Amino acid sequence: MATSKQLQFPAHGATALAARDGLAASPKRLPSWLFYDEAGSALFEQITELPEYYLTRTERCIFEAYAPEILRAAGPSLTLVELGAGTASKTCILIEELLQRQSRALFYPIDVSPTALHEAVNHLGRLFPNLRVNPIVADYTGGVEALTRISGRKLVLYIGSSIGNFEPDDSIRMLRRIRRNLRPGDALLLGTDMVKSQKVMVPAYDDAQGVTCEFNKNVLARLNRELGADFDLDRFRHVALWNKRCSRMEMHLESAVAQAVFLPDIDMDVSFAAGERIHTENSYKYTTEMVDAILRDSGFRLEHTWQDRQKWFGVHLARV
Ligand code: TRP
């Protein structure tokens, strides 16, 4: 390990490039994919079970209440595809209902993580003998291209409010790319977190147990692990705030004191003023008007929206 590091100094892997770029920028930023190494993915799993993190639980409730309606609206003889499927835990509810309506079904979970897909295949195989699961390991771009090779009438699931982590322009680009790879009659099921009181949204990203704080700081821990950096995690604060103008929750890491950090593997010194922040993530919150607009801009037609009673989360069926 040490020798290969010496051979390629300064380090030029993805983490190195992201750190060099983002920590030299003003304001400082780090890309959100840095959250999801093994430690970060485990922390995110914990986040989805926190009492304050209503998103996962609320979307699951909507599926439980409306799966028959959703699948009836989507149409007969469906092949299911899920973008960013992970372990496809919420999808079970829709699959169970699908298999009430048709005797056999095909499911294509698409994800970057082979481990998560492996778990999905095992779990779903045991639960549903009449389901054929064809996992596809791909990132978003590759996954969307794979859609053209899947035959039959498709229902593409893009749930979990993943669209909310894209900038508005990128979200439309992403939906357009999905749209281009679908055929008339195919449908998209999109999950979005909705605008609501800050009193609900802020704690979802700043929980009492501090799991989200640890998740955010894992980005710095990762730079320590992968680039030999000396970030002192106790000298940074997790900040979650509602930006009303941009309709998004923002996550930052704020330097508690004036300090300098050294990243030896990329030979970089970074200084922080007291209170200076690194912007790590945005999570956009939608109104139904905003959902309607991004779908229309990308060539879809919004057919129906299902929501929980408090209207905290939305599941939208859109047609090509
Ligand atoms: N996709 C998740 C969301 O926007 C990611 C997330 C949850 C997150 N909690 C976080 C990102 C805290 C950064 C910090 O809801």
Short mmCIF file of C-alpha atoms and ligand atoms in Angstrom, two decimals:
data_model
loop_
_atom_site.label_atom_id
_atom_site.label_comp_id
_atom_site.label_asym_id
_atom_site.label_seq_id
_atom_site.Cartn_x
_atom_site.Cartn_y
_atom_site.Cartn_z
CA MET A 1 0.00 0.00 0.00
CA ALA A 2 2.68 2.46 1.04
CA THR A 3 4.67 1.80 -2.09
CA SER A 4 1.77 2.34 -4.48
CA LYS A 5 1.06 5.61 -2.69
CA GLN A 6 4.65 6.70 -3.17
CA LEU A 7 4.46 5.77 -6.83
CA GLN A 8 1.56 8.11 -7.42
CA PHE A 9 2.26 11.21 -5.45
CA PRO A 10 0.31 13.41 -5.17
CA ALA A 11 -2.68 11.04 -4.95
CA HIS A 12 -5.05 11.46 -7.88
CA GLY A 13 -7.93 9.12 -7.07
CA ALA A 14 -11.50 10.41 -7.01
CA THR A 15 -11.32 11.31 -3.30
CA ALA A 16 -8.08 13.23 -3.85
CA LEU A 17 -9.54 15.17 -6.80
CA ALA A 18 -12.74 15.97 -4.90
CA ALA A 19 -10.81 17.23 -1.86
CA ARG A 20 -8.38 19.30 -3.92
CA ASP A 21 -11.18 20.88 -5.88
CA GLY A 22 -13.71 21.43 -3.13
CA LEU A 23 -11.42 22.63 -0.35
CA ALA A 24 -9.75 25.17 -2.66
CA ALA A 25 -13.16 26.56 -3.68
CA SER A 26 -14.86 29.50 -2.04
CA PRO A 27 -17.16 28.73 -0.33
CA LYS A 28 -15.65 25.33 0.45
CA ARG A 29 -17.61 22.25 -0.59
CA LEU A 30 -17.29 18.47 -0.79
CA PRO A 31 -19.40 16.24 -3.06
CA SER A 32 -22.10 14.14 -1.42
CA TRP A 33 -20.93 10.82 -2.93
CA LEU A 34 -18.14 11.01 -0.32
CA PHE A 35 -20.75 10.10 2.35
CA TYR A 36 -21.27 6.62 1.03
CA ASP A 37 -18.22 4.50 1.81
CA GLU A 38 -18.83 1.40 3.91
CA ALA A 39 -18.97 3.29 7.23
CA GLY A 40 -21.19 6.02 5.75
CA SER A 41 -23.62 3.59 4.13
CA ALA A 42 -24.06 1.82 7.48
CA LEU A 43 -24.71 5.19 9.16
CA PHE A 44 -27.27 6.11 6.51
CA GLU A 45 -29.09 2.82 7.16
CA GLN A 46 -29.27 3.91 10.83
CA ILE A 47 -30.56 7.35 9.79
CA THR A 48 -33.50 5.77 7.93
CA GLU A 49 -34.62 4.22 11.24
CA LEU A 50 -34.32 7.36 13.40
CA PRO A 51 -37.55 8.72 14.90
CA GLU A 52 -36.82 12.17 13.38
CA TYR A 53 -36.08 10.87 9.86
CA TYR A 54 -39.66 10.62 8.63
CA LEU A 55 -38.84 10.18 4.92
CA THR A 56 -38.28 6.41 4.60
CA ARG A 57 -41.07 5.51 7.00
CA THR A 58 -43.59 7.85 5.37
CA GLU A 59 -42.89 6.64 1.84
CA ARG A 60 -43.28 3.06 3.05
CA CYS A 61 -46.68 3.95 4.60
CA ILE A 62 -47.83 5.41 1.28
CA PHE A 63 -46.88 2.17 -0.49
CA GLU A 64 -48.66 0.12 2.16
CA ALA A 65 -51.82 2.17 1.86
CA TYR A 66 -51.94 2.59 -1.92
CA ALA A 67 -50.01 -0.27 -3.59
CA PRO A 68 -53.17 -1.66 -5.27
CA GLU A 69 -54.13 1.79 -6.61
CA ILE A 70 -50.60 2.58 -7.74
CA LEU A 71 -50.26 -0.65 -9.70
CA ARG A 72 -53.75 -0.41 -11.18
CA ALA A 73 -52.93 3.11 -12.38
CA ALA A 74 -49.56 1.98 -13.80
CA GLY A 75 -51.28 -0.54 -16.10
CA PRO A 76 -51.31 -4.29 -16.85
CA SER A 77 -48.34 -6.70 -17.42
CA LEU A 78 -45.54 -4.70 -15.90
CA THR A 79 -41.81 -5.21 -15.70
CA LEU A 80 -40.42 -3.41 -12.65
CA VAL A 81 -37.16 -1.49 -12.78
CA GLU A 82 -35.70 0.38 -9.81
CA LEU A 83 -33.01 3.05 -10.14
CA GLY A 84 -30.74 3.19 -7.08
CA ALA A 85 -32.47 0.12 -5.68
CA GLY A 86 -30.07 -0.58 -2.79
CA THR A 87 -31.49 -3.58 -0.95
CA ALA A 88 -34.97 -2.78 -2.39
CA SER A 89 -36.61 -3.03 1.04
CA LYS A 90 -39.56 -0.71 0.32
CA THR A 91 -40.07 -2.25 -3.11
CA CYS A 92 -41.26 -5.54 -1.54
CA ILE A 93 -44.64 -3.95 -0.89
CA LEU A 94 -45.13 -3.12 -4.58
CA ILE A 95 -43.79 -6.51 -5.72
CA GLU A 96 -46.18 -8.36 -3.45
CA GLU A 97 -49.10 -6.46 -4.94
CA LEU A 98 -47.79 -6.92 -8.48
CA LEU A 99 -47.74 -10.70 -7.98
CA GLN A 100 -51.40 -10.58 -6.93
CA ARG A 101 -52.20 -9.08 -10.30
CA GLN A 102 -49.94 -11.19 -12.53
CA SER A 103 -48.66 -14.72 -11.87
CA ARG A 104 -45.02 -14.00 -12.72
CA ALA A 105 -42.95 -10.83 -12.87
CA LEU A 106 -39.50 -9.54 -13.76
CA PHE A 107 -37.62 -7.09 -11.55
CA TYR A 108 -34.45 -5.24 -12.56
CA PRO A 109 -32.85 -3.57 -9.53
CA ILE A 110 -30.10 -1.17 -10.63
CA ASP A 111 -27.46 0.06 -8.17
CA VAL A 112 -23.76 0.92 -7.91
CA SER A 113 -23.34 -1.40 -4.92
CA PRO A 114 -22.97 -5.11 -5.82
CA THR A 115 -23.26 -5.98 -2.10
CA ALA A 116 -26.64 -4.25 -1.77
CA LEU A 117 -27.89 -5.95 -4.97
CA HIS A 118 -26.73 -9.32 -3.71
CA GLU A 119 -28.78 -8.80 -0.57
CA ALA A 120 -31.78 -7.75 -2.66
CA VAL A 121 -31.56 -10.86 -4.85
CA ASN A 122 -31.31 -13.21 -1.85
CA HIS A 123 -34.09 -11.56 0.09
CA LEU A 124 -36.54 -11.21 -2.81
CA GLY A 125 -35.77 -14.71 -4.10
CA ARG A 126 -36.77 -16.16 -0.75
CA LEU A 127 -39.93 -14.04 -0.47
CA PHE A 128 -41.23 -14.37 -4.03
CA PRO A 129 -40.67 -17.64 -5.93
CA ASN A 130 -42.52 -16.25 -8.97
CA LEU A 131 -40.29 -13.20 -9.28
CA ARG A 132 -37.29 -13.23 -11.56
CA VAL A 133 -34.67 -10.77 -10.32
CA ASN A 134 -32.07 -9.51 -12.81
CA PRO A 135 -29.69 -7.17 -10.94
CA ILE A 136 -27.71 -4.59 -12.91
CA VAL A 137 -24.58 -3.05 -11.38
CA ALA A 138 -24.34 0.48 -12.79
CA ASP A 139 -24.21 4.12 -11.77
CA TYR A 140 -27.12 6.43 -12.64
CA THR A 141 -25.90 7.13 -16.17
CA GLY A 142 -25.21 3.48 -17.02
CA GLY A 143 -28.41 2.41 -15.29
CA VAL A 144 -30.55 4.75 -17.35
CA GLU A 145 -28.93 3.52 -20.58
CA ALA A 146 -29.73 -0.06 -19.53
CA LEU A 147 -33.47 0.79 -19.68
CA THR A 148 -33.52 0.52 -23.49
CA ARG A 149 -32.43 -3.12 -23.32
CA ILE A 150 -35.35 -4.13 -21.08
CA SER A 151 -38.37 -5.27 -23.08
CA GLY A 152 -42.04 -5.12 -22.15
CA ARG A 153 -44.08 -2.40 -20.48
CA LYS A 154 -41.96 -0.88 -17.76
CA LEU A 155 -42.70 0.80 -14.46
CA VAL A 156 -39.50 2.60 -13.44
CA LEU A 157 -39.19 3.31 -9.73
CA TYR A 158 -37.17 6.32 -8.72
CA ILE A 159 -38.11 6.57 -5.09
CA GLY A 160 -36.63 7.56 -1.71
CA SER A 161 -36.47 11.24 -2.68
CA SER A 162 -33.15 10.60 -4.45
CA ILE A 163 -34.14 13.22 -7.04
CA GLY A 164 -33.98 15.77 -4.19
CA ASN A 165 -30.21 15.43 -3.97
CA PHE A 166 -29.79 16.78 -7.52
CA GLU A 167 -29.56 20.48 -8.33
CA PRO A 168 -32.75 21.59 -10.16
CA ASP A 169 -31.10 21.63 -13.62
CA ASP A 170 -29.50 18.25 -13.04
CA SER A 171 -32.79 16.75 -11.86
CA ILE A 172 -34.43 17.75 -15.15
CA ARG A 173 -31.45 16.42 -17.12
CA MET A 174 -31.74 13.13 -15.23
CA LEU A 175 -35.51 12.82 -15.83
CA ARG A 176 -35.05 13.66 -19.52
CA ARG A 177 -32.47 10.93 -19.83
CA ILE A 178 -34.90 8.44 -18.24
CA ARG A 179 -37.66 9.67 -20.56
CA ARG A 180 -35.50 9.20 -23.69
CA ASN A 181 -34.90 5.56 -22.78
CA LEU A 182 -38.57 4.70 -22.27
CA ARG A 183 -41.35 3.92 -24.77
CA PRO A 184 -44.95 5.13 -24.99
CA GLY A 185 -47.02 3.47 -22.26
CA ASP A 186 -44.08 3.09 -19.87
CA ALA A 187 -44.42 4.85 -16.53
CA LEU A 188 -42.26 6.43 -13.86
CA LEU A 189 -42.98 6.32 -10.13
CA LEU A 190 -41.17 9.22 -8.49
CA GLY A 191 -40.82 9.75 -4.72
CA THR A 192 -40.27 13.29 -3.43
CA ASP A 193 -40.07 14.81 0.01
CA MET A 194 -42.49 17.75 0.28
CA VAL A 195 -42.04 21.28 1.68
CA LYS A 196 -43.33 21.41 5.25
CA SER A 197 -42.63 23.09 8.59
CA GLN A 198 -38.97 23.61 9.48
CA LYS A 199 -39.82 22.12 12.86
CA VAL A 200 -40.20 18.78 11.09
CA MET A 201 -37.49 19.08 8.43
CA VAL A 202 -34.56 20.37 10.50
CA PRO A 203 -34.59 17.59 13.14
CA ALA A 204 -34.73 14.99 10.31
CA TYR A 205 -31.26 16.21 9.38
CA ASP A 206 -30.05 16.93 12.91
CA ASP A 207 -31.25 14.14 15.18
CA ALA A 208 -30.99 14.01 18.97
CA GLN A 209 -28.73 10.92 18.99
CA GLY A 210 -26.23 12.60 16.67
CA VAL A 211 -26.22 9.89 14.00
CA THR A 212 -26.62 12.45 11.22
CA CYS A 213 -23.78 14.49 12.73
CA GLU A 214 -21.58 11.40 12.61
CA PHE A 215 -22.72 10.67 9.04
CA ASN A 216 -21.79 14.19 7.91
CA LYS A 217 -18.44 14.12 9.76
CA ASN A 218 -17.65 10.74 8.19
CA VAL A 219 -16.66 12.75 5.11
CA LEU A 220 -13.80 14.28 7.13
CA ALA A 221 -12.98 10.91 8.71
CA ARG A 222 -12.78 9.53 5.18
CA LEU A 223 -10.29 12.21 4.13
CA ASN A 224 -8.26 11.28 7.22
CA ARG A 225 -8.37 7.58 6.28
CA GLU A 226 -7.84 7.91 2.55
CA LEU A 227 -5.59 10.95 2.26
CA GLY A 228 -3.81 10.89 5.62
CA ALA A 229 -5.45 14.22 6.57
CA ASP A 230 -5.54 15.45 10.17
CA PHE A 231 -9.10 16.80 10.51
CA ASP A 232 -9.97 16.97 14.21
CA LEU A 233 -13.64 15.91 14.14
CA ASP A 234 -14.30 17.58 17.50
CA ARG A 235 -13.42 20.95 16.00
CA PHE A 236 -16.17 20.78 13.39
CA ARG A 237 -19.90 21.14 13.94
CA HIS A 238 -22.70 19.53 11.95
CA VAL A 239 -25.05 22.24 10.63
CA ALA A 240 -28.44 21.50 9.05
CA LEU A 241 -30.48 24.47 7.87
CA TRP A 242 -33.58 25.21 5.81
CA ASN A 243 -32.94 27.48 2.83
CA LYS A 244 -36.44 28.70 2.02
CA ARG A 245 -35.50 30.65 -1.10
CA CYS A 246 -33.96 27.56 -2.72
CA SER A 247 -36.49 25.14 -1.14
CA ARG A 248 -33.78 22.91 0.24
CA MET A 249 -32.25 21.51 3.41
CA GLU A 250 -28.53 22.24 3.47
CA MET A 251 -25.87 20.27 5.27
CA HIS A 252 -22.61 21.91 6.25
CA LEU A 253 -19.57 21.17 8.39
CA GLU A 254 -18.65 24.28 10.35
CA SER A 255 -15.22 24.92 11.77
CA ALA A 256 -15.67 25.71 15.47
CA VAL A 257 -12.34 27.59 15.65
CA ALA A 258 -9.75 29.12 13.35
CA GLN A 259 -7.57 26.20 12.33
CA ALA A 260 -5.36 24.69 9.64
CA VAL A 261 -5.62 21.15 8.32
CA PHE A 262 -2.96 19.28 6.37
CA LEU A 263 -3.70 16.67 3.70
CA PRO A 264 -0.28 15.06 3.09
CA ASP A 265 -1.28 12.76 0.21
CA ILE A 266 -2.29 15.73 -1.94
CA ASP A 267 0.24 18.06 -0.34
CA MET A 268 -2.45 20.57 0.60
CA ASP A 269 -2.80 22.95 3.53
CA VAL A 270 -6.30 24.21 4.20
CA SER A 271 -7.09 26.99 6.63
CA PHE A 272 -10.46 27.65 8.18
CA ALA A 273 -11.75 30.81 9.83
CA ALA A 274 -13.85 30.28 12.97
CA GLY A 275 -17.41 29.64 11.75
CA GLU A 276 -16.33 28.87 8.17
CA ARG A 277 -18.33 26.08 6.54
CA ILE A 278 -17.87 23.23 4.08
CA HIS A 279 -21.11 22.67 2.16
CA THR A 280 -21.66 18.89 1.89
CA GLU A 281 -25.25 18.27 0.70
CA ASN A 282 -28.54 19.72 -0.49
CA SER A 283 -31.84 17.94 -0.14
CA TYR A 284 -34.52 19.70 -2.20
CA LYS A 285 -38.10 19.69 -0.94
CA TYR A 286 -40.92 19.91 -3.45
CA THR A 287 -44.42 21.28 -3.76
CA THR A 288 -46.83 19.46 -6.10
CA GLU A 289 -46.48 22.42 -8.50
CA MET A 290 -42.69 21.92 -8.58
CA VAL A 291 -43.11 18.18 -9.24
CA ASP A 292 -45.55 18.90 -12.04
CA ALA A 293 -43.10 21.40 -13.55
CA ILE A 294 -39.99 19.18 -13.55
CA LEU A 295 -41.98 16.26 -14.99
CA ARG A 296 -43.49 18.43 -17.72
CA ASP A 297 -40.08 19.97 -18.53
CA SER A 298 -38.66 16.51 -19.02
CA GLY A 299 -41.41 15.16 -21.27
CA PHE A 300 -43.55 13.30 -18.74
CA ARG A 301 -47.18 13.82 -17.84
CA LEU A 302 -48.07 13.68 -14.13
CA GLU A 303 -51.05 11.32 -13.79
CA HIS A 304 -51.51 10.91 -10.06
CA THR A 305 -49.97 11.83 -6.70
CA TRP A 306 -50.38 9.78 -3.52
CA GLN A 307 -49.51 11.32 -0.17
CA ASP A 308 -49.64 10.48 3.53
CA ARG A 309 -52.31 12.22 5.59
CA GLN A 310 -49.95 15.00 6.68
CA LYS A 311 -48.73 15.47 3.09
CA TRP A 312 -45.10 15.14 4.18
CA PHE A 313 -44.07 12.90 1.28
CA GLY A 314 -45.31 12.37 -2.27
CA VAL A 315 -45.32 9.41 -4.66
CA HIS A 316 -46.06 10.48 -8.22
CA LEU A 317 -47.02 8.41 -11.25
CA ALA A 318 -45.89 9.97 -14.53
CA ARG A 319 -46.44 8.69 -18.06
CA VAL A 320 -44.30 8.99 -21.18
N1 TRP B 1 -30.92 11.35 0.42
C1 TRP B 1 -30.90 11.69 1.83
C2 TRP B 1 -31.77 12.91 2.04
O1 TRP B 1 -31.59 13.91 1.40
C3 TRP B 1 -29.49 11.88 2.28
C4 TRP B 1 -29.32 12.33 3.70
C5 TRP B 1 -30.07 12.03 4.79
C6 TRP B 1 -28.31 13.20 4.16
N2 TRP B 1 -29.55 12.64 5.91
C7 TRP B 1 -28.47 13.34 5.54
C8 TRP B 1 -27.26 13.85 3.56
C9 TRP B 1 -27.62 14.15 6.30
C10 TRP B 1 -26.41 14.64 4.32
C11 TRP B 1 -26.57 14.77 5.69
O2 TRP B 1 -32.66 12.89 2.83
#
